[in-house]
PDB file of N, CA and C in Angstrom:
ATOM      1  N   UNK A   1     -52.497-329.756 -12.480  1.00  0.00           N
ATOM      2  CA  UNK A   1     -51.415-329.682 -13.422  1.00  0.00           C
ATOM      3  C   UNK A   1     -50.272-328.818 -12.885  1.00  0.00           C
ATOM      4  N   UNK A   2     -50.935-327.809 -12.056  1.00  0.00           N
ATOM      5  CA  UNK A   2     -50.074-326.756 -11.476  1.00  0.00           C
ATOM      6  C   UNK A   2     -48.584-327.228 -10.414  1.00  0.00           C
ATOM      7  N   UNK A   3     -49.172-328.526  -9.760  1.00  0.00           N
ATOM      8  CA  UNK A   3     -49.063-328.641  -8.617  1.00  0.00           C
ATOM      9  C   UNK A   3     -47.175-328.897  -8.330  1.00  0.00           C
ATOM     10  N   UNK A   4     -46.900-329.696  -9.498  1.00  0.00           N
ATOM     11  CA  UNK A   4     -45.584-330.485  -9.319  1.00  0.00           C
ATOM     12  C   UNK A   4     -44.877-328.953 -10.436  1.00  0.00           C
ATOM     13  N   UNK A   5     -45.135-330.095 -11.724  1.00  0.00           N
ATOM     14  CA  UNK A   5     -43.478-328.703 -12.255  1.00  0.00           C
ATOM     15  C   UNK A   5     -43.895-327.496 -12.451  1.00  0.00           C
ATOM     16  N   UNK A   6     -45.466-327.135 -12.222  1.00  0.00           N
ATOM     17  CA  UNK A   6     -45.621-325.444 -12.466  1.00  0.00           C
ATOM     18  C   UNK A   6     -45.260-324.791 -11.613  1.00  0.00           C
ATOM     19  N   UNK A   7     -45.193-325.673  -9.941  1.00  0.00           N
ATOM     20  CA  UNK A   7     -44.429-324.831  -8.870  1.00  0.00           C
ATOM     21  C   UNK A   7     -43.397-324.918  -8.484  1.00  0.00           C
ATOM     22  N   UNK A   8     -42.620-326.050  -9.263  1.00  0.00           N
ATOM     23  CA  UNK A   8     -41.382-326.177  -9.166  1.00  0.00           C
ATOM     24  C   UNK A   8     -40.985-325.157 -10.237  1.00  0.00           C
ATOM     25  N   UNK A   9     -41.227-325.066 -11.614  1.00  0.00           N
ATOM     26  CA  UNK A   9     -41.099-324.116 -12.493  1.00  0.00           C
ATOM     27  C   UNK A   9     -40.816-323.021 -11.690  1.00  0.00           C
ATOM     28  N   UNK A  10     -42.245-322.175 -11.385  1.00  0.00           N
ATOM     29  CA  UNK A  10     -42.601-320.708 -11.024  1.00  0.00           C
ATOM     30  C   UNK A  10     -41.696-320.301  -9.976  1.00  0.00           C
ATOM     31  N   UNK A  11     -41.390-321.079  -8.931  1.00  0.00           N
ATOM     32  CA  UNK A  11     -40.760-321.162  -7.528  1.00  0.00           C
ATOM     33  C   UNK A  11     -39.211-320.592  -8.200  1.00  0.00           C
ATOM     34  N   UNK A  12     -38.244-321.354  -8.475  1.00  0.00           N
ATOM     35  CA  UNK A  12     -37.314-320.916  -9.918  1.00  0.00           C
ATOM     36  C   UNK A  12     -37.640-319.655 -10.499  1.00  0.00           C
ATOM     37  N   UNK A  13     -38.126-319.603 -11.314  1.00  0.00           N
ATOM     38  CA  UNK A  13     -38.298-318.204 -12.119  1.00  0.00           C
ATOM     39  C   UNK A  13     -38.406-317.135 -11.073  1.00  0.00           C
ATOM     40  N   UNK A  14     -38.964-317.377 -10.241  1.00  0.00           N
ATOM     41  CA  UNK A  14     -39.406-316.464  -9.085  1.00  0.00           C
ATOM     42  C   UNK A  14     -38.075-315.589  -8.619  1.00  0.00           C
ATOM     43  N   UNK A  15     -37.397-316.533  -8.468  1.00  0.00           N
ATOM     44  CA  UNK A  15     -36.153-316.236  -7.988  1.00  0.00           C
ATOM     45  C   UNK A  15     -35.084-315.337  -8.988  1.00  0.00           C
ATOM     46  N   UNK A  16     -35.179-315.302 -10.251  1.00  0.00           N
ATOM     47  CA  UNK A  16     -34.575-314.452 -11.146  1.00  0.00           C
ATOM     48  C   UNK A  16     -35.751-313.341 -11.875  1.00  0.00           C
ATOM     49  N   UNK A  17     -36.577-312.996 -11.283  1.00  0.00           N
ATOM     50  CA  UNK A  17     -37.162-312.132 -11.750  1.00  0.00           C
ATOM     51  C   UNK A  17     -36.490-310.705 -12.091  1.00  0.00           C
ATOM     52  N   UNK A  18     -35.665-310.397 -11.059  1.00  0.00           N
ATOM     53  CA  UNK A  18     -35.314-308.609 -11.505  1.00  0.00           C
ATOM     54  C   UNK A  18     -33.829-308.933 -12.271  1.00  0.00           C
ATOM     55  N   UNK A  19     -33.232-309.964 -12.275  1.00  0.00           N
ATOM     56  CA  UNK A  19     -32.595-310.246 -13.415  1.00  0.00           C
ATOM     57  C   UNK A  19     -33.238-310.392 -14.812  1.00  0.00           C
ATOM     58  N   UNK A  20     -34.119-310.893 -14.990  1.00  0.00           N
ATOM     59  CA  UNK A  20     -35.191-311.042 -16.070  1.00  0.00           C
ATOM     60  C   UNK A  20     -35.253-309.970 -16.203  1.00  0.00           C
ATOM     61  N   UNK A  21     -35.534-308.757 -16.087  1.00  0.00           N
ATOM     62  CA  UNK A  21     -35.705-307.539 -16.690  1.00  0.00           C
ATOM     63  C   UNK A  21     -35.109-306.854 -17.248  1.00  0.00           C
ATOM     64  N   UNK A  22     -33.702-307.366 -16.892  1.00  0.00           N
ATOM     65  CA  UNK A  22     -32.632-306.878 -18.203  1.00  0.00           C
ATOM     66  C   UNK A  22     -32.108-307.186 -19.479  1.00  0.00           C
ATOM     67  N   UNK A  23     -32.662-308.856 -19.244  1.00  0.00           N
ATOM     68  CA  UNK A  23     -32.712-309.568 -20.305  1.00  0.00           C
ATOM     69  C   UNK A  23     -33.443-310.734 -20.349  1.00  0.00           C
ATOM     70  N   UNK A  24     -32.684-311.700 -21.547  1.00  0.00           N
ATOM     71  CA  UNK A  24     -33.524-313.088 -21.353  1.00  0.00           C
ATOM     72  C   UNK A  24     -32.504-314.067 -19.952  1.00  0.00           C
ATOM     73  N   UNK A  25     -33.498-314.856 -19.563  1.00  0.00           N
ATOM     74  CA  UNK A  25     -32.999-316.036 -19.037  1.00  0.00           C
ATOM     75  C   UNK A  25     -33.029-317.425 -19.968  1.00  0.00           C
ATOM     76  N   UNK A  26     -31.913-317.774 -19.618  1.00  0.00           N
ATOM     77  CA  UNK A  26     -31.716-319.500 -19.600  1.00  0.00           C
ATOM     78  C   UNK A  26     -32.395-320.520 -19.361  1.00  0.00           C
ATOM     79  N   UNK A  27     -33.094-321.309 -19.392  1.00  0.00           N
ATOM     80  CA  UNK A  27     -33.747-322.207 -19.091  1.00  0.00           C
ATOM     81  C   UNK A  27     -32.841-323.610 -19.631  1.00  0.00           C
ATOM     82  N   UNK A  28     -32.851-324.507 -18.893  1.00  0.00           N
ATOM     83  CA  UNK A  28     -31.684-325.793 -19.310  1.00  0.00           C
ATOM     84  C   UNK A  28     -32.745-326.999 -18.879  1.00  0.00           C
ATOM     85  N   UNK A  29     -32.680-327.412 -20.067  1.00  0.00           N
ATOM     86  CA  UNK A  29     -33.409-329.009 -19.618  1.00  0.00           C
ATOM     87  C   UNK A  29     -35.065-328.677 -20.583  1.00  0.00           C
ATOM     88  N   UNK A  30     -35.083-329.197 -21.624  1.00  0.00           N
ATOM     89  CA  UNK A  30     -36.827-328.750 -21.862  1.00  0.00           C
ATOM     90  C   UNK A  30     -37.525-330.208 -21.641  1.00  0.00           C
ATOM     91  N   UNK A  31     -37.800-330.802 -20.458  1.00  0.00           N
ATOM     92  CA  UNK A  31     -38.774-331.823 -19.841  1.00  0.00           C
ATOM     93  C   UNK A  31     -40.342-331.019 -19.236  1.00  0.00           C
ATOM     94  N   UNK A  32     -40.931-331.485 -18.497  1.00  0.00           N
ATOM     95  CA  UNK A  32     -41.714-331.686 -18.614  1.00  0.00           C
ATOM     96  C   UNK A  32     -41.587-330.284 -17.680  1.00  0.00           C
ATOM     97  N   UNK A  33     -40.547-329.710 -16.282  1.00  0.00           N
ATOM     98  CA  UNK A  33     -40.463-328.625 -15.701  1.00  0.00           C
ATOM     99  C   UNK A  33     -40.113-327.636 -16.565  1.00  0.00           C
ATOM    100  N   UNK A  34     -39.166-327.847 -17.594  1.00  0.00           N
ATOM    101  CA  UNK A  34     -38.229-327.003 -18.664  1.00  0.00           C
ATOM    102  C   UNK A  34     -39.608-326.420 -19.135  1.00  0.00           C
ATOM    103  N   UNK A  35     -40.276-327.306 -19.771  1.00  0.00           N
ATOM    104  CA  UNK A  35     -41.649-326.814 -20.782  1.00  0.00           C
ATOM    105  C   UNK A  35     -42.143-325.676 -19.866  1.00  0.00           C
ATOM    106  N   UNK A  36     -42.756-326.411 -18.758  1.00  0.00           N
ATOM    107  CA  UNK A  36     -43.509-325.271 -17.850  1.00  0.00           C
ATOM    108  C   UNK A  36     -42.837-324.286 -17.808  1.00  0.00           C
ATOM    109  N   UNK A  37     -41.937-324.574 -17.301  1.00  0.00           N
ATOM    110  CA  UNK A  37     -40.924-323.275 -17.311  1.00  0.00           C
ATOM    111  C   UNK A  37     -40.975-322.001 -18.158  1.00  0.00           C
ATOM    112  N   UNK A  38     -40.962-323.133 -19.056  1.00  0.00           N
ATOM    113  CA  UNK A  38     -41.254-322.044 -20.880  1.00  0.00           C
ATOM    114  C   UNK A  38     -42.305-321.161 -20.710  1.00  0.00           C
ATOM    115  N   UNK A  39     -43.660-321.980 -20.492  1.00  0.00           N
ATOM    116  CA  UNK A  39     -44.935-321.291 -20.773  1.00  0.00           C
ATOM    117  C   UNK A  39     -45.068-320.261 -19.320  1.00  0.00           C
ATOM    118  N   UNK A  40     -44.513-320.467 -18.475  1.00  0.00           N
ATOM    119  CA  UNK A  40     -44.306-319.804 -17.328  1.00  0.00           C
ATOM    120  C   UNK A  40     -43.404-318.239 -17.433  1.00  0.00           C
ATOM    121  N   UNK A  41     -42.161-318.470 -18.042  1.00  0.00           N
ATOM    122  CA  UNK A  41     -41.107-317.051 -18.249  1.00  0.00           C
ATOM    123  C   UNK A  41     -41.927-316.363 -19.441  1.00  0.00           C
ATOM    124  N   UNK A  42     -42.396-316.797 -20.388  1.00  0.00           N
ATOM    125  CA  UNK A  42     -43.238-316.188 -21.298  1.00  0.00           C
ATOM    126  C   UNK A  42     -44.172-315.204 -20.945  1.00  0.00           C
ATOM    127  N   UNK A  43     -44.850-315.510 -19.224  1.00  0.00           N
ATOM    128  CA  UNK A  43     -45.810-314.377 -19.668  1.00  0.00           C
ATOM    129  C   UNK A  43     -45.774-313.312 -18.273  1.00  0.00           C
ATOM    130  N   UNK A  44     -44.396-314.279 -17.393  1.00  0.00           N
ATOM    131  CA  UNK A  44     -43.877-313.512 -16.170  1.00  0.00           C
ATOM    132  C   UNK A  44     -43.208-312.430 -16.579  1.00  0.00           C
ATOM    133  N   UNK A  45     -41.680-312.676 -17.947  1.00  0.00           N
ATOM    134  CA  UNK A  45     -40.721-311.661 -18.292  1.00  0.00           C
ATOM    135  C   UNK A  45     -40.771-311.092 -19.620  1.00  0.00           C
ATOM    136  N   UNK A  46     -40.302-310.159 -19.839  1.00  0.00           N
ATOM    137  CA  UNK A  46     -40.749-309.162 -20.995  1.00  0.00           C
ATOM    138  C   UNK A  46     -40.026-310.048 -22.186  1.00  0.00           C
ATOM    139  N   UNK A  47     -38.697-310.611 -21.799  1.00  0.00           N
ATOM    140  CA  UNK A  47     -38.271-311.143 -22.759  1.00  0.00           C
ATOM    141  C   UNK A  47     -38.128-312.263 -22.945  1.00  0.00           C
ATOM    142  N   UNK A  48     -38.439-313.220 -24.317  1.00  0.00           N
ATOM    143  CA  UNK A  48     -38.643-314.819 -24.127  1.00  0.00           C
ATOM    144  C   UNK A  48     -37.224-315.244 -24.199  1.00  0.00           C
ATOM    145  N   UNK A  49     -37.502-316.067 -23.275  1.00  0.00           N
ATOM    146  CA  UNK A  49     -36.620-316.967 -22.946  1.00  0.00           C
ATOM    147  C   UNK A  49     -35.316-317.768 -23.873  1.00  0.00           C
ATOM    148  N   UNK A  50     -34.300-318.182 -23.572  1.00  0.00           N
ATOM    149  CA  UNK A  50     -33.222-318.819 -23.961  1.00  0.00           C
ATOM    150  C   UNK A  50     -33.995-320.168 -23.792  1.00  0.00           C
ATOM    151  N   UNK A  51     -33.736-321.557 -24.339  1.00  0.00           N
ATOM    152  CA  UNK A  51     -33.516-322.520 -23.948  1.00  0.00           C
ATOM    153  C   UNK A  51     -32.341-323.571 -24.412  1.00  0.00           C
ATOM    154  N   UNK A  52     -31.730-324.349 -23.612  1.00  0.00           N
ATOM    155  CA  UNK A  52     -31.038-324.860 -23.934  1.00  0.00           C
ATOM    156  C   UNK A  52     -31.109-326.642 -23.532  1.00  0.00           C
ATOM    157  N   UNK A  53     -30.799-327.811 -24.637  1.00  0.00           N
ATOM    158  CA  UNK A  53     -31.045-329.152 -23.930  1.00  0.00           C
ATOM    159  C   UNK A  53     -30.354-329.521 -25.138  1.00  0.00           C
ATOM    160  N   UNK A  54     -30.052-331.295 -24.821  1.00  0.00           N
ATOM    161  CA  UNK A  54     -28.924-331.713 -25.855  1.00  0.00           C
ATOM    162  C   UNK A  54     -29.990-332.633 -26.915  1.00  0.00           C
ATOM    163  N   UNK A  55     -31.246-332.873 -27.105  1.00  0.00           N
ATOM    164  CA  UNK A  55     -32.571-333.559 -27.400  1.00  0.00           C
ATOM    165  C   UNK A  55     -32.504-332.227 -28.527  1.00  0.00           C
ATOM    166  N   UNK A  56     -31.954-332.781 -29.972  1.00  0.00           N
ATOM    167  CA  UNK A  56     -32.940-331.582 -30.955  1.00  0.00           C
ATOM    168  C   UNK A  56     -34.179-331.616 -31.116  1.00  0.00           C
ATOM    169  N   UNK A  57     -34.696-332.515 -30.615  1.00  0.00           N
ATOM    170  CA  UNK A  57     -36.331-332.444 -30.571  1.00  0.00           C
ATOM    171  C   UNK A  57     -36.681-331.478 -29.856  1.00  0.00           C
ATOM    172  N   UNK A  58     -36.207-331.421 -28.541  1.00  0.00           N
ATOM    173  CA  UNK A  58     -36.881-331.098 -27.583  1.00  0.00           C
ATOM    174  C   UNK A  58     -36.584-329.469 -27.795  1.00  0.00           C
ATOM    175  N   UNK A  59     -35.540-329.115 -28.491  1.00  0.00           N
ATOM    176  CA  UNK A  59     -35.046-327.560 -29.056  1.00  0.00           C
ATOM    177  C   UNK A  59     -36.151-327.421 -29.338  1.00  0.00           C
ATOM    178  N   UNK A  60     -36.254-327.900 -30.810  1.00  0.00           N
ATOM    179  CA  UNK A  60     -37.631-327.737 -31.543  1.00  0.00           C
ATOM    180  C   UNK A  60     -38.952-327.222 -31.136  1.00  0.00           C
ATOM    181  N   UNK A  61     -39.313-328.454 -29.845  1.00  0.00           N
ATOM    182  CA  UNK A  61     -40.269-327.714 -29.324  1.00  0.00           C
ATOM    183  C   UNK A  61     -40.356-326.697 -28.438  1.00  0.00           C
ATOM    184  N   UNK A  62     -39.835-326.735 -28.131  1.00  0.00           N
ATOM    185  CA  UNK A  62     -39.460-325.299 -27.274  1.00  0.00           C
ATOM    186  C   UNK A  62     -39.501-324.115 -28.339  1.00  0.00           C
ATOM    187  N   UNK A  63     -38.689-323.701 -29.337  1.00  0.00           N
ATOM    188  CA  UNK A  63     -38.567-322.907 -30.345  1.00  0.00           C
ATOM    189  C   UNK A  63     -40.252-322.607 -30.761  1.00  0.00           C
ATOM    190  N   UNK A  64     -41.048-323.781 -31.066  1.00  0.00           N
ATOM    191  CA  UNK A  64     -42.446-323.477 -31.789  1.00  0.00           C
ATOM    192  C   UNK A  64     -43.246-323.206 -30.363  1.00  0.00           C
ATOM    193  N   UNK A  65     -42.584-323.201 -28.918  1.00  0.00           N
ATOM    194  CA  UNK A  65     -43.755-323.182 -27.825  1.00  0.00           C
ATOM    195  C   UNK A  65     -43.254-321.730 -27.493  1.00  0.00           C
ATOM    196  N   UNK A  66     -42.027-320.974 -28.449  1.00  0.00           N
ATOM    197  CA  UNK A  66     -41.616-319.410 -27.991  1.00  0.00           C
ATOM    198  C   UNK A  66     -40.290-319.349 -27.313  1.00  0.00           C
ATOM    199  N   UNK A  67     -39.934-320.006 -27.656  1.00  0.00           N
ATOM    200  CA  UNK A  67     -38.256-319.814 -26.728  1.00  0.00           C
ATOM    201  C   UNK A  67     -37.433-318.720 -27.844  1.00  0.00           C
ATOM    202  N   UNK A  68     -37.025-317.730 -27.459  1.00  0.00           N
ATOM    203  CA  UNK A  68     -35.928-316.733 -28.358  1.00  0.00           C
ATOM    204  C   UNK A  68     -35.255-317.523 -29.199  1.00  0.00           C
ATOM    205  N   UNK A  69     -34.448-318.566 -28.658  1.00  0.00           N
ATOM    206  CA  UNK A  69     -33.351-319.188 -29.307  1.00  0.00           C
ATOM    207  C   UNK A  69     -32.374-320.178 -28.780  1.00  0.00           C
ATOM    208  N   UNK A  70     -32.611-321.971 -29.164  1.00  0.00           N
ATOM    209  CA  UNK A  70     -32.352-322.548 -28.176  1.00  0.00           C
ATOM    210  C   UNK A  70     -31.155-322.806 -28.924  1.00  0.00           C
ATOM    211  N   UNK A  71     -30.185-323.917 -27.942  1.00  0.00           N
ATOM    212  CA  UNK A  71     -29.176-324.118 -27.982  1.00  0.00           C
ATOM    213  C   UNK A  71     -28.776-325.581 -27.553  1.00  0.00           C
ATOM    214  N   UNK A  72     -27.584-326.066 -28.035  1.00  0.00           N
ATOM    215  CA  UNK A  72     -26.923-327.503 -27.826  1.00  0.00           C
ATOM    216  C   UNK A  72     -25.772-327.305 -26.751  1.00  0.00           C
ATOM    217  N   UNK A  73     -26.267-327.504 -25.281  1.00  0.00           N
ATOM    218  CA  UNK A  73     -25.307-327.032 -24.342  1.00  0.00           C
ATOM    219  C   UNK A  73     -23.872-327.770 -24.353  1.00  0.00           C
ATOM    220  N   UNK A  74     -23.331-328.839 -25.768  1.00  0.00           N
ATOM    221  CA  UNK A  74     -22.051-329.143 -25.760  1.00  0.00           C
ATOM    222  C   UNK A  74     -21.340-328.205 -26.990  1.00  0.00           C
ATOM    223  N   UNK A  75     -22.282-327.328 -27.265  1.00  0.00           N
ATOM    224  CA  UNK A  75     -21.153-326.306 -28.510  1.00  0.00           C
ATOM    225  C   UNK A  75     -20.521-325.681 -27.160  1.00  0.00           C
ATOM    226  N   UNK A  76     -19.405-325.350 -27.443  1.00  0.00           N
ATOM    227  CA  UNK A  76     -18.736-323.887 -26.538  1.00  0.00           C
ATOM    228  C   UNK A  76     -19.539-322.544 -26.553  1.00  0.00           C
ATOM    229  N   UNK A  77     -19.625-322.112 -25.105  1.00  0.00           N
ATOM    230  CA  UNK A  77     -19.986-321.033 -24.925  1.00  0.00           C
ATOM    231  C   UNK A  77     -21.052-320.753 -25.194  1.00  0.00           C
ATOM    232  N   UNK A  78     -22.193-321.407 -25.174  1.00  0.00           N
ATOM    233  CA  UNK A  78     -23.847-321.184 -25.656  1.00  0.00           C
ATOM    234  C   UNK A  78     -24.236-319.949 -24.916  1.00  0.00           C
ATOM    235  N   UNK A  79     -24.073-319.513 -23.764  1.00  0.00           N
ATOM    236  CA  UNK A  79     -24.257-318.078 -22.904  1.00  0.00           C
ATOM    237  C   UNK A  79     -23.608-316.924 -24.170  1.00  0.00           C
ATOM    238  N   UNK A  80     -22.555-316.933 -24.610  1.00  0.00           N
ATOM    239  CA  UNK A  80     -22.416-315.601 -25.636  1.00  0.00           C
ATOM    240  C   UNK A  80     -23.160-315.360 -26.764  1.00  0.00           C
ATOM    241  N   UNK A  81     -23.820-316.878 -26.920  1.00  0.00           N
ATOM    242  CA  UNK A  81     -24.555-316.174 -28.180  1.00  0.00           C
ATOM    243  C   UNK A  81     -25.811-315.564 -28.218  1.00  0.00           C
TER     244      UNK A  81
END
């Protein structure tokens, strides 16, 4: 299960880790890497995650799988809020 988007996921996250410590990260896209992604920044960074995708479904799930607070990346300015 690991093999494809958990290391494509982790590989990513990897890379913003000591940014992660100051705050949340972004995550864009909640598919099938986005998800991993999710369950991945959850238990790498102190703080859960942003997500953002234009699928209100896919908000949704993200929101009930722990995302801080997702977003519709065609409002303006989704990063300030």
């Amino acid at each position: 299960m690991l093999m494809c988007s958990g290391l494509t996921a982790y590989a990513a996250l990897k890379r913003v880790i000591e940014r992660a410590a100051r705050g949340p990260v972004m995550l864009i896209g909640m598919g099938g890497v986005g998800m991993m992604g999710l369950a991945l920044a959850r238990t790498m960074f102190a703080h859960a995650p942003l997500v953002a995708d234009i699928d209100p479904v896919k908000r949704e799930v993200a929101l009930q799988a722990g995302a801080a607070a997702a977003f519709d990346p065609p409002i303006p300015a989704p990063a300030r809020r």
